[in-house]
Coordinates of C-alpha atoms in Angstrom, one line a residue:
X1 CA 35.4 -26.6 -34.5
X2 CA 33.3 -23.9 -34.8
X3 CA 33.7 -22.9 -31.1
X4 CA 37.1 -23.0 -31.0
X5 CA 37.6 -21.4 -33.9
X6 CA 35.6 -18.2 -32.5
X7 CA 37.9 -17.3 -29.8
X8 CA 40.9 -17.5 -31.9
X9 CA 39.2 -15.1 -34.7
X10 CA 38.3 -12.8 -31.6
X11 CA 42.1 -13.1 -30.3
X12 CA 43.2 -12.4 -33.7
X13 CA 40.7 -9.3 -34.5
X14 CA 41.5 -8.3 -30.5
X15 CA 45.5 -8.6 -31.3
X16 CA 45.1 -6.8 -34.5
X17 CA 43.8 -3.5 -33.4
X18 CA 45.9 0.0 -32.4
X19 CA 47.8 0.0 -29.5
X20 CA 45.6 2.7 -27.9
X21 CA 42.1 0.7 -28.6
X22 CA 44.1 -2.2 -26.9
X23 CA 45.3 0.3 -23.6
X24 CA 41.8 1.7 -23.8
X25 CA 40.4 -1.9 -23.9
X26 CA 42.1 -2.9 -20.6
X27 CA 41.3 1.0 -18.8
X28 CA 37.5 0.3 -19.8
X29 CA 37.7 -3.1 -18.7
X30 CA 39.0 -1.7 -15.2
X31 CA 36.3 1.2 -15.3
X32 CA 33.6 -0.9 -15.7
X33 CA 34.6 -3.8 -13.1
X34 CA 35.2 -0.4 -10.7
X35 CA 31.9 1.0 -12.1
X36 CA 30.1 -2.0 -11.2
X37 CA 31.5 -2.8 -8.1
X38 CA 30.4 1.1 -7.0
X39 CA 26.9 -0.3 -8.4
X40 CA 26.7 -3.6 -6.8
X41 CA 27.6 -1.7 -3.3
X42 CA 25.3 0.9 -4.1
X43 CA 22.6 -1.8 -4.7
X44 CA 23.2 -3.9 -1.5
X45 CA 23.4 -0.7 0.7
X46 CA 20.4 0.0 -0.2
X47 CA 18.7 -3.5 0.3
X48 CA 20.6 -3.3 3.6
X49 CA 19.3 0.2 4.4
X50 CA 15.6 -1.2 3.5
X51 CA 15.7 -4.2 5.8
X52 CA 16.7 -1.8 8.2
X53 CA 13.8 0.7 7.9
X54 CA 11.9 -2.9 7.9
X55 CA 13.3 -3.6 11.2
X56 CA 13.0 0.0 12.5
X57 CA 9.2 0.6 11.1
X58 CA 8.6 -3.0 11.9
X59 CA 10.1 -3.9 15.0
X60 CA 11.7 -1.3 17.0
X61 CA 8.8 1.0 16.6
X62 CA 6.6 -1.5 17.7
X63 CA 8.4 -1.9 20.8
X64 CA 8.2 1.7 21.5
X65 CA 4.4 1.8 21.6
X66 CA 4.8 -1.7 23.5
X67 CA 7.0 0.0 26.1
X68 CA 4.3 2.5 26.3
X69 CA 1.4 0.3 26.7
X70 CA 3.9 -1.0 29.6
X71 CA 4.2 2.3 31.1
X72 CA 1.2 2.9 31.1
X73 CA -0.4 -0.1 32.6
X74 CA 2.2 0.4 35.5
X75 CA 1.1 4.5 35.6
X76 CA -2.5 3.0 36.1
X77 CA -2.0 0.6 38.4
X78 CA 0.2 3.2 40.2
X79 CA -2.6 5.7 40.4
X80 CA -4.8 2.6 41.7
X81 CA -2.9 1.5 44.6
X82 CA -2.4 5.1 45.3
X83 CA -6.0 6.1 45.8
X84 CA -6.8 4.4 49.5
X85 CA -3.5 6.7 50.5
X86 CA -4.6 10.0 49.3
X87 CA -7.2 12.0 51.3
X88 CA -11.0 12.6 50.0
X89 CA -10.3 15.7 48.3
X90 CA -6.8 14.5 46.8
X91 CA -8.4 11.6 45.3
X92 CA -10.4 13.4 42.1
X93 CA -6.6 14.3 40.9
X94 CA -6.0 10.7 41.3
X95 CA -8.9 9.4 39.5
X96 CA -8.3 12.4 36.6
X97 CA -4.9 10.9 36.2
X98 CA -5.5 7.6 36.1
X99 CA -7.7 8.4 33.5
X100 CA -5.4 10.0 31.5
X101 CA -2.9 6.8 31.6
X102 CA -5.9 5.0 30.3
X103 CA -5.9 7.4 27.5
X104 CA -2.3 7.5 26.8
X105 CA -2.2 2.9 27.0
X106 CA -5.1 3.4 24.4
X107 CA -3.1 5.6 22.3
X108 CA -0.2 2.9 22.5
X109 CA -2.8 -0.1 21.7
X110 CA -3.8 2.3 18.9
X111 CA -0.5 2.5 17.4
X112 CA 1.1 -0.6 18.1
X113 CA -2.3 -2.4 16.6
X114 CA -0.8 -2.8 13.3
X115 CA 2.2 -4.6 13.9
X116 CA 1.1 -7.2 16.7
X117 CA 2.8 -10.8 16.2
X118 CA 0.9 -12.8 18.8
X119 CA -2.8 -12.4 18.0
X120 CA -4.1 -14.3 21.2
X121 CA -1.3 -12.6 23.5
X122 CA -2.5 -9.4 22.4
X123 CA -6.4 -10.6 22.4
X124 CA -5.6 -11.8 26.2
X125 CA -3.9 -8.5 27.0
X126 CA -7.2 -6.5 26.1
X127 CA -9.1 -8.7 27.6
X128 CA -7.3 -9.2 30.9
X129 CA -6.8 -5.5 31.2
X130 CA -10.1 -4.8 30.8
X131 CA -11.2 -7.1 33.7
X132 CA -8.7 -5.1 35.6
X133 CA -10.4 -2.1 35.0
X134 CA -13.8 -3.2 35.6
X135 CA -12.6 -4.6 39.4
X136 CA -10.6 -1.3 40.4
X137 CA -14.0 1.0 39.3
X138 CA -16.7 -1.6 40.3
X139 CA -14.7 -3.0 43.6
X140 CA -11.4 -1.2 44.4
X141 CA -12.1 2.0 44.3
X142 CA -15.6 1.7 46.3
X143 CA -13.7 -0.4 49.1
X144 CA -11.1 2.4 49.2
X145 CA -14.0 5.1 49.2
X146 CA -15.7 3.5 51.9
X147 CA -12.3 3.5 54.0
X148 CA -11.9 -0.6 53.6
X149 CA -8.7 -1.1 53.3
X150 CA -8.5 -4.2 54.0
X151 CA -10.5 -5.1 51.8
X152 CA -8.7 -3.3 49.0
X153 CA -5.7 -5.2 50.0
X154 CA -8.0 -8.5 49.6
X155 CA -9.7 -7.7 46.6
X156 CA -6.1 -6.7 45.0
X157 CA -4.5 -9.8 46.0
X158 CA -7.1 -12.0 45.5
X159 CA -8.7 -10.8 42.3
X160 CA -6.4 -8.1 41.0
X161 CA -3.1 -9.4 41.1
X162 CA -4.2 -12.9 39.0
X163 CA -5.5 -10.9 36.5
X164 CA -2.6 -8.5 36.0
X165 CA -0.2 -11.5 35.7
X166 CA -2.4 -12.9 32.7
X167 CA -1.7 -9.8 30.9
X168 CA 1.5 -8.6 31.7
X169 CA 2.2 -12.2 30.7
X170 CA 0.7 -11.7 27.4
X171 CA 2.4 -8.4 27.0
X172 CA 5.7 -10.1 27.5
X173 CA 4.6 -13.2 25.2
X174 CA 4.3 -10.2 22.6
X175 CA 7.5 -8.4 23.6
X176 CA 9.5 -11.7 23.1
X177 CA 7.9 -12.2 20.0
X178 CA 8.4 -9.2 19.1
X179 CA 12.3 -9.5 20.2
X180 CA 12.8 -12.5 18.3
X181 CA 11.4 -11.0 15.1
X182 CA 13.6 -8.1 15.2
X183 CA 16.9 -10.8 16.0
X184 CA 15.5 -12.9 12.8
X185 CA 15.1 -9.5 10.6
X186 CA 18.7 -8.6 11.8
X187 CA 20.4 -11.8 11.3
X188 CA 19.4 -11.7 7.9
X189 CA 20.1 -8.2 7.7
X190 CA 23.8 -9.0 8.6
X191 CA 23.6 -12.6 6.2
X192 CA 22.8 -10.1 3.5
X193 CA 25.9 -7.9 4.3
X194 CA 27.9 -10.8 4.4
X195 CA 26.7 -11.9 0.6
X196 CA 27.0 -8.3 -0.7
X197 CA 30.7 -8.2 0.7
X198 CA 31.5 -11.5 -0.8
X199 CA 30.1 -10.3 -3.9
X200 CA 31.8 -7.6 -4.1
X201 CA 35.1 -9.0 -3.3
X202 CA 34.9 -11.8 -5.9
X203 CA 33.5 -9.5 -8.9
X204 CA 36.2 -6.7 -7.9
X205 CA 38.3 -10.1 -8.1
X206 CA 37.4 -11.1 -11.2
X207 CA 37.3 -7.9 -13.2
X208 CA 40.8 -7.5 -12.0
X209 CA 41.8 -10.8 -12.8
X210 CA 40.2 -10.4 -16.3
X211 CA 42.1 -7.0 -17.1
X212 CA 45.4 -8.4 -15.8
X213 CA 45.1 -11.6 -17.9
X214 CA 44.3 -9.0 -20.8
X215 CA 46.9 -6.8 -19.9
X216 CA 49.7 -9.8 -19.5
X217 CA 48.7 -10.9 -22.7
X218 CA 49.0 -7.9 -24.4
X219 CA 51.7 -6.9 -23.7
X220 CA 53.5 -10.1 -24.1
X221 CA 52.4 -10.0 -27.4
X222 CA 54.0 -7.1 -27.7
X223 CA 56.8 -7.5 -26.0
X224 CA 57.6 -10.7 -28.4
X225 CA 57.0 -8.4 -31.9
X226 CA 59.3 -5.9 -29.5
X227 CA 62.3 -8.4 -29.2
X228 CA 61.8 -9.7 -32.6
X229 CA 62.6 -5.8 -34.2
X230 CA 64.7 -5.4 -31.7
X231 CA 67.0 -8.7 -33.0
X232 CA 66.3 -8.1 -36.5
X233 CA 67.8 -4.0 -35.8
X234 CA 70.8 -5.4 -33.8
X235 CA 71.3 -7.7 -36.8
X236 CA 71.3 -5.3 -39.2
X237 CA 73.8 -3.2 -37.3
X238 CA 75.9 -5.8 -38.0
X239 CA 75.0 -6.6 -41.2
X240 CA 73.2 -9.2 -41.3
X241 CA 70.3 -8.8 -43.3
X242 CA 68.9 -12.3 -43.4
X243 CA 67.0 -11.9 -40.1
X244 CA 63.6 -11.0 -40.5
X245 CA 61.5 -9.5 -37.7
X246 CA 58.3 -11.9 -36.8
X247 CA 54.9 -9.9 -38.0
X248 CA 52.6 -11.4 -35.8
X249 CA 50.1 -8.3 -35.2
X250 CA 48.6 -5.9 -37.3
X251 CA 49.2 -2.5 -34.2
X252 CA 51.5 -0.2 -34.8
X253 CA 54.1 -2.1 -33.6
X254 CA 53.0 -4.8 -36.0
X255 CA 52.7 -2.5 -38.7
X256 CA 56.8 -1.3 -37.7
X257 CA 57.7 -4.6 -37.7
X258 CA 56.3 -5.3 -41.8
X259 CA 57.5 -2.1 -42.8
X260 CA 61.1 -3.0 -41.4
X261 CA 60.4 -6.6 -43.2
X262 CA 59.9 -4.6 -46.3
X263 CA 62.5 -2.1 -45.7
X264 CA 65.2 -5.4 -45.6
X265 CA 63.5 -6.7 -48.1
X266 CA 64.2 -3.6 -50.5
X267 CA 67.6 -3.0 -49.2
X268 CA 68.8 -6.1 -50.0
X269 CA 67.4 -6.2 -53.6
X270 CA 69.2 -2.4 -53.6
X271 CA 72.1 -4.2 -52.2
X272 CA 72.5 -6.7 -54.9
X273 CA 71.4 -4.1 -57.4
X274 CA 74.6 -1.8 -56.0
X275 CA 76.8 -5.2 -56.3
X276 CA 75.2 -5.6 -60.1
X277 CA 75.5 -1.6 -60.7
X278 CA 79.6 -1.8 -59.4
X279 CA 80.3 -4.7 -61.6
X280 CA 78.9 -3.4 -64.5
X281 CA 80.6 0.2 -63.7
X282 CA 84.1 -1.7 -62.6
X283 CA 83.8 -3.2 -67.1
X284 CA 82.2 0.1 -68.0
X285 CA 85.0 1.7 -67.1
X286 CA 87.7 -0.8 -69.0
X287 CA 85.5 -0.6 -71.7
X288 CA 85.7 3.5 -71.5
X289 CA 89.2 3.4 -71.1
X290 CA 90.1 1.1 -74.5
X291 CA 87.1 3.4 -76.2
X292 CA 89.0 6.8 -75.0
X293 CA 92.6 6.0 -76.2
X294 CA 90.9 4.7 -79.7
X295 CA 88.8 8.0 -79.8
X296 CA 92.2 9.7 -79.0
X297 CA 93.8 8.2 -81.9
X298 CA 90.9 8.9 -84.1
X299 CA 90.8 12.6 -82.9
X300 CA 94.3 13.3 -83.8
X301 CA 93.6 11.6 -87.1
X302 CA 90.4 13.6 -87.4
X303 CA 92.8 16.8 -87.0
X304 CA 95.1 15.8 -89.6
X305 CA 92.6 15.4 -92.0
X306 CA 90.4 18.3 -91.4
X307 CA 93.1 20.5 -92.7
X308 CA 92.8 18.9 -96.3
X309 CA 89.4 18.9 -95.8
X310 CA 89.2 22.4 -95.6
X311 CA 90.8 23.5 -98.9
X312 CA 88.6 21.4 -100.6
X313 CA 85.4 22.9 -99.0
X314 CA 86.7 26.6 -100.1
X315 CA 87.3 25.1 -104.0
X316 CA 83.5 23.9 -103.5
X317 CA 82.7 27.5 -102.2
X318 CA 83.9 29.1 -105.2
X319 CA 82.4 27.0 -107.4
X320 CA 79.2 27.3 -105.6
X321 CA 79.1 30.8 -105.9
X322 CA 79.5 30.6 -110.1
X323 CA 76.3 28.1 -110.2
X324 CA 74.5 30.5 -107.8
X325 CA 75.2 33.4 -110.3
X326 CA 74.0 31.3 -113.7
X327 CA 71.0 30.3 -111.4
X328 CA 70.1 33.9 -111.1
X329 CA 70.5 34.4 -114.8
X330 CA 68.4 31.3 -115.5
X331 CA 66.0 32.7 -113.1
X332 CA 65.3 36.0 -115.0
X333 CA 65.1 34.5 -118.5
X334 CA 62.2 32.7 -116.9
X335 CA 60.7 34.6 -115.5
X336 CA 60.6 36.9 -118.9
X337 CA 59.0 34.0 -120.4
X338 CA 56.6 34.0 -117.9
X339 CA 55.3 37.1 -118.5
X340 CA 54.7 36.0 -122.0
X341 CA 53.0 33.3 -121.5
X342 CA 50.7 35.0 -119.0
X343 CA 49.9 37.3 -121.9
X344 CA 49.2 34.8 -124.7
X345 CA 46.9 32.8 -122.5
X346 CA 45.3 36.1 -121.4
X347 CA 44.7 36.8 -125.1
X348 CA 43.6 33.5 -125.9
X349 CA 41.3 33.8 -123.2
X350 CA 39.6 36.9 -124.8
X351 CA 39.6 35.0 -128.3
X352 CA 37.4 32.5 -126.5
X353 CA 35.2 35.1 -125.7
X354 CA 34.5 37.1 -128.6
X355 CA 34.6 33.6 -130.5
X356 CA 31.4 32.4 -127.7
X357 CA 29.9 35.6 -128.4
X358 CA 30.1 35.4 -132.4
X359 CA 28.4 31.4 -131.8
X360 CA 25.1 33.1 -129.6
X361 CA 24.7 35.6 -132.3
X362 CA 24.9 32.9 -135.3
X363 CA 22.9 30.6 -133.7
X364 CA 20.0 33.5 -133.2
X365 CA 20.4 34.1 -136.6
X366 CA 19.6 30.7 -137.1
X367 CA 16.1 30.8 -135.4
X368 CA 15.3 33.7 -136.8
X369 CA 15.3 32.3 -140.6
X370 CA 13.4 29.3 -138.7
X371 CA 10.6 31.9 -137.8
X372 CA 10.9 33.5 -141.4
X373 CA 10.3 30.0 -142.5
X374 CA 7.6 29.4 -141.2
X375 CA 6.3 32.7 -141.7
X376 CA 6.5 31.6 -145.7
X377 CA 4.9 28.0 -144.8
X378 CA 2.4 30.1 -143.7
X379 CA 2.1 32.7 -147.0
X380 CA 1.8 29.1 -149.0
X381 CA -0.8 28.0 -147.2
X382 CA -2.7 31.1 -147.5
X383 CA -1.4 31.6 -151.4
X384 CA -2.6 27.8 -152.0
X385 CA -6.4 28.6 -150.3
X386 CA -6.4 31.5 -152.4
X387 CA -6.0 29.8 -155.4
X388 CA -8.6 26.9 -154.6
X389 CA -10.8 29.9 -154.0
X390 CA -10.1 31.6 -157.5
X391 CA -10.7 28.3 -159.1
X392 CA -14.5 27.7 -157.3
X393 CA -14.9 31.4 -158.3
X394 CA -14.0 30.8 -162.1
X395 CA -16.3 27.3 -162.1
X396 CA -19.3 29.4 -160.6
X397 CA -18.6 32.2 -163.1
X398 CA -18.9 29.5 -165.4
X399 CA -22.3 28.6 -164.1
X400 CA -23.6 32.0 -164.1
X401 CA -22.8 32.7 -167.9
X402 CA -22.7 36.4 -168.8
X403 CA -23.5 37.4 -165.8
X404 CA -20.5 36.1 -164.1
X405 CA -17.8 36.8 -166.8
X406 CA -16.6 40.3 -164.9
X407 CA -16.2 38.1 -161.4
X408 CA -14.3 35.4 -164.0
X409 CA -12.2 37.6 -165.4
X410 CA -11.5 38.9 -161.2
X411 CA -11.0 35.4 -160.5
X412 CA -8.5 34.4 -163.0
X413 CA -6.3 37.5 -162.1
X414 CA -6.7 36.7 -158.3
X415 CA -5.5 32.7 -159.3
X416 CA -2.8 34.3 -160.9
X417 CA -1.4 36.6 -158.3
X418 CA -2.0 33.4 -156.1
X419 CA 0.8 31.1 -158.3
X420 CA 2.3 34.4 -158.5
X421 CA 2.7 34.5 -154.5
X422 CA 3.3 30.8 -154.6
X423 CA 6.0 30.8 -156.4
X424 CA 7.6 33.8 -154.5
X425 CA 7.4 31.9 -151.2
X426 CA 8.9 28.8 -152.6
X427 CA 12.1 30.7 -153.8
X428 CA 11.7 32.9 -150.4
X429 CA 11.7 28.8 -148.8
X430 CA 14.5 27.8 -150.9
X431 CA 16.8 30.8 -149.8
X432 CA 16.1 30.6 -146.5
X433 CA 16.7 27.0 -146.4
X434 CA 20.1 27.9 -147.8
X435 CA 20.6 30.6 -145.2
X436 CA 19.9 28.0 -142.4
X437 CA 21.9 25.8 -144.4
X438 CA 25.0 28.2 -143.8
X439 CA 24.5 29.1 -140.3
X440 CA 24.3 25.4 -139.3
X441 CA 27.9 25.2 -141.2
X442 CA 28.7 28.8 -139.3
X443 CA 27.7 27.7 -136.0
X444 CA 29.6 24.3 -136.7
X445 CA 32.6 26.4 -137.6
X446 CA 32.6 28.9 -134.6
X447 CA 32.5 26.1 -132.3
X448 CA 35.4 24.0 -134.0
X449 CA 37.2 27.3 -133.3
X450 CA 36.1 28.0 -130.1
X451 CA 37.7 24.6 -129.2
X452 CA 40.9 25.2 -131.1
X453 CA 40.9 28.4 -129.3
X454 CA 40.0 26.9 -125.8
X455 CA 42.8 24.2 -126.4
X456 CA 44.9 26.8 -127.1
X457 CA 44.2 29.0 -123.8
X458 CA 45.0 25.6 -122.1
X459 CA 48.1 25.0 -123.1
X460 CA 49.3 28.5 -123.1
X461 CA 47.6 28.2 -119.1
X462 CA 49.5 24.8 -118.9
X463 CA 52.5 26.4 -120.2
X464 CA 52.2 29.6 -117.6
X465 CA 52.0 27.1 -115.2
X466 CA 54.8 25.8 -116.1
X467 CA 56.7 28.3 -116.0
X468 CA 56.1 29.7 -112.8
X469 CA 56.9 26.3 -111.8
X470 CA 60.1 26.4 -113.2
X471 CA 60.3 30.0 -111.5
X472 CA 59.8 28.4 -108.5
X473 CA 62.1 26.0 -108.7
X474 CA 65.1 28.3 -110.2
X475 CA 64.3 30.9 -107.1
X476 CA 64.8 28.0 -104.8
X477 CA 67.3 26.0 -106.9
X478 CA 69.3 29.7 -107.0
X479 CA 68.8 30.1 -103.1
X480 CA 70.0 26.6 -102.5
X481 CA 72.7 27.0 -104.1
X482 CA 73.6 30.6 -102.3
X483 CA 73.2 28.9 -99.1
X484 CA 75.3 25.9 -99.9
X485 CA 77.8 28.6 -101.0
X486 CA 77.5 30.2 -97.4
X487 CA 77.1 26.4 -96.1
X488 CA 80.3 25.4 -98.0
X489 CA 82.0 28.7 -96.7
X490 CA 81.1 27.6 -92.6
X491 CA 82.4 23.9 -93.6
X492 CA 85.5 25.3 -94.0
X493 CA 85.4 27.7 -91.2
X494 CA 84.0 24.2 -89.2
X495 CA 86.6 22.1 -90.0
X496 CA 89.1 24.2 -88.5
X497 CA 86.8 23.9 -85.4
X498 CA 86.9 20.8 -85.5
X499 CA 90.7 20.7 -86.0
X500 CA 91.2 22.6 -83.2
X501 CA 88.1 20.5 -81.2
X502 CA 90.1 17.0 -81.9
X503 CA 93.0 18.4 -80.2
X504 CA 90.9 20.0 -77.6
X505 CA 89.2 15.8 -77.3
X506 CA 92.7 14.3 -77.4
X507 CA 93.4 16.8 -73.9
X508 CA 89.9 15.6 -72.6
X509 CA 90.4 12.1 -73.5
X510 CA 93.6 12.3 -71.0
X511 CA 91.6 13.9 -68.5
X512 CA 88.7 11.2 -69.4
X513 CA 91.0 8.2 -68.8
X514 CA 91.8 9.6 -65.1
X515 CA 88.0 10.0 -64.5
X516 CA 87.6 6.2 -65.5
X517 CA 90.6 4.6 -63.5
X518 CA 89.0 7.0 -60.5
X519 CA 85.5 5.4 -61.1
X520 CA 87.3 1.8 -61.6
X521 CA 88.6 2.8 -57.9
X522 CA 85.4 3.9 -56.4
X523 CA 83.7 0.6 -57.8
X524 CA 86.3 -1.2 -56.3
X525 CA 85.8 0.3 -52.8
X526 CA 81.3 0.1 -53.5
X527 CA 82.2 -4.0 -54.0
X528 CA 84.0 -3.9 -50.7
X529 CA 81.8 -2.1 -49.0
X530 CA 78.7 -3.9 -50.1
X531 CA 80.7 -7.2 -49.2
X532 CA 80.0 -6.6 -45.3
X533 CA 76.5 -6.9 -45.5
X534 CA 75.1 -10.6 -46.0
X535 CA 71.9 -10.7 -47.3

């Protein structure tokens, strides 16, 4: 499930994308299987170019140097069968040259070393070759020196000529190996073509076939949300607004195809909304058309009656204007009273004052006979220890006989001045008790006035109060009623508007009812119009 389900969510994300990530999906596609074609053939050329620089370095070289060896041996050998011909003094040159051929075959063995196939060709090659020159310095080329000819021609055919077909053998046993290398090296070489050409071909092939099969079914995808707009527009030229466009991508052209879905969707809610909206306007406009010829009658009623209602509002006038002049009057007594008020309580006020004043210095006065009090508790004390002393001082007189009769007589006068002074501070006490007494009953009194006052401040406040109130109130009372007076005046100068206003409605009202059977009409025609379209 799970497998199958993946392409499908990959088709679906694929489908669902922009057109141009979709176009650009394909081109890529098509780039890359171009790009890697280009690399592929890039990559086998160059295998191809190494195998042959293999076969060159490998193989064809090789048989340079063994076409050299070859042409050397045969310079040699030249030079050799040469020498008996040339004359003593000629034959040095021959000798130098056939030493140089010598030289130039070992450069050859030298170079071709490296890449020799047939180890025991080229092993019987040197050695053969070697035997050759041995015989042609130890046995030729005396015999030709000593002017034997003959026996050069022996020696050559008997000994020479088996030993250079033993390694010109071997150096053809290497050449054929050699060849058949090369053949094998090539014949892969062109196997090797043959694949990368193949390969090629088939992934050139595929990519191809891959970005056509994405390109088909793209665009047949798009080409079926294409025909499906394109039914659902040719329907809806016609009317027909029941045929809705198949939304099967989430593209652009996916996205036109759900927006026109929506668009029919809307218009046909607007459609039955305009069907709804003319129905209702088509008994609107009966209704408006029974309302207008009642409001009609009703306005040329309403213009009838304003005219009585006018008089009456300029007999309320006038009598308006009377109240508005008593008001005025009202209003000044008040305020008059006012005033006096404002006074008494300001009087009052001071009253309180003085009366608050009057208590502090009573109730001083008070202390102060406190203080004198005990001032005189304290001349009774003193008055008291003076006579307790006169009385030890007339007992120790006593005791002291004649002698102490002068201090007794000083005694008994100082006892006396001491009830003397007694007595004086207990009348002093009396009195001031009385004092005290009084200004307890003065202090009492002065408050019990200062209240009576302090009530009486109130009201007369309370009353001032009231009367700015009521000042208040008259002012606005007397410029109500001065602006009803003016009101009542433009009531009747309104009603006469509206007189002539109700015969101005009764003209609209005719023009109103043409208005409404011309909206009855149009709603008429909207119904009709709307009726073409099914949805």
């Amino acid at each position: 499930m799970s497998n199958a389900a993946s392409p499908a969510r990959w088709t679906r994300w694929f489908t669902d994308r922009p057109l141009g990530l979709k176009i650009g999906a394909v081109l890529a596609l098509l780039v890359v299987v171009v790009a890697g074609t280009n690399v592929l053939s890039i990559s086998r050329m160059r295998d191809m170019n190494a195998v042959q620089e293999e076969i060159y370095t490998e193989n064809l070289r090789p048989l340079n140097d063994l076409a050299a060896m070859q042409r050397a041996v045969a310079a040699y050998r030249s030079r050799v069968l040469q020498y008996p011909v040339y004359t003593p003094a000629d034959r040095p040159a021959i000798t130098e040259q056939a030493a140089e051929k010598l030289a130039d075959l070992k450069a050859a063995v030298d170079s071709y070393t490296p890449y020799i196939i047939d180890q025991a060709a080229a092993a019987t090659f040197e050695t053969e070759f070697q035997k050759l020159v041995e015989i042609n310095e130890t046995q030729m080329i005396p015999a030709a020196d000593a002017g034997d000819l003959e026996g050069f021609g022996r020696l050559y055919k008997d000994v020479a000529a088996p030993v250079v077909s033993d390694f010109s053998q071997a150096l053809e046993d290497e050449g054929i190996a050699q060849s058949t290398q090369a053949q094998a090296r090539n014949a892969e070489a062109a196997a090797a073509a043959d694949q990368a050409v193949v390969l090629v071909v088939t992934t050139a092939l595929i990519g191809v076939l891959l970005a056509a099969g994405l390109g088909v079914f793209m665009i047949r995808r798009l080409l079926s949300t294409v025909r499906s707009v394109q039914a659902t527009v040719e329907a809806m030229a016609t009317g027909d607004l029941t045929v809705v466009p198949e939304v099967r991508d989430a593209d652009e052209i996916g996205q036109m195809a759900a927006s026109l879905a929506a668009a029919q969707v809307a218009l046909r809610s607007v459609m039955a909304s305009v069907v709804a909206s003319s129905d209702a306007v088509a008994a609107a406009s009966e209704e408006l058309s029974a309302t207008s010829a009642q409001i009609s009658s009703s306005a040329q009623e309403t213009s009838a009656q304003s005219g009585v209602v006018s008089a009456a509002a300029e007999e309320v006038s006038r009598n308006v204007a009377t109240v508005a002049a008593g008001a005025e009057q009202m209003g000044a007594s008040i305020r008059e009273i006012s005033q006096n008020a404002n006074e008494a309580a300001r009087v009052a006020a001071q009253a309180v004052a003085e009366a608050e004043t009057t208590n502090a210095t009573v109730v001083k006065l008070g202390d102060s006979s406190r203080e004198i009090g005990n001032v005189v508790k304290v001349i009774t004390s003193i008055a008291e220890q003076t006579n307790l002393l006169a009385l030890n001082a007339t007992i120790e007189a006593a005791r002291a006989g004649e002698a102490g009769k002068g201090f007794a007589v000083v005694a008994n006068e100082v006892k006396e001045l001491a009830q003397a002074t007694a007595r004086a501070t207990e009348d002093i006490t009396r009195r001031v008790e009385t004092i005290q007494g009084d200004t307890s009953g003065a202090v009492t009194a002065i408050g019990r006035i200062s209240e009576i006052i302090g009530s009486i401040n109130d009201f007369q406040l309370t009353i001032a109060s009231a009367v700015e109130e009521q000042t208040a109130t008259t002012n606005e009372m007397s410029r109500s009623v001065q602006e009803a007076a003016g009101g009542s005046t433009e009531i009747a100068m309104n009603i006469t508007g509206v007189s002539t206003a109700a015969s101005s409605t009764t003209q609209a009202l005719g023009q109103t009812q043409q208005a409404v059977d011309e909206l009855s009409r149009m709603a008429s025609d909207l119904r009709t119009t709307v009726a073409r379209f099914t949805y």
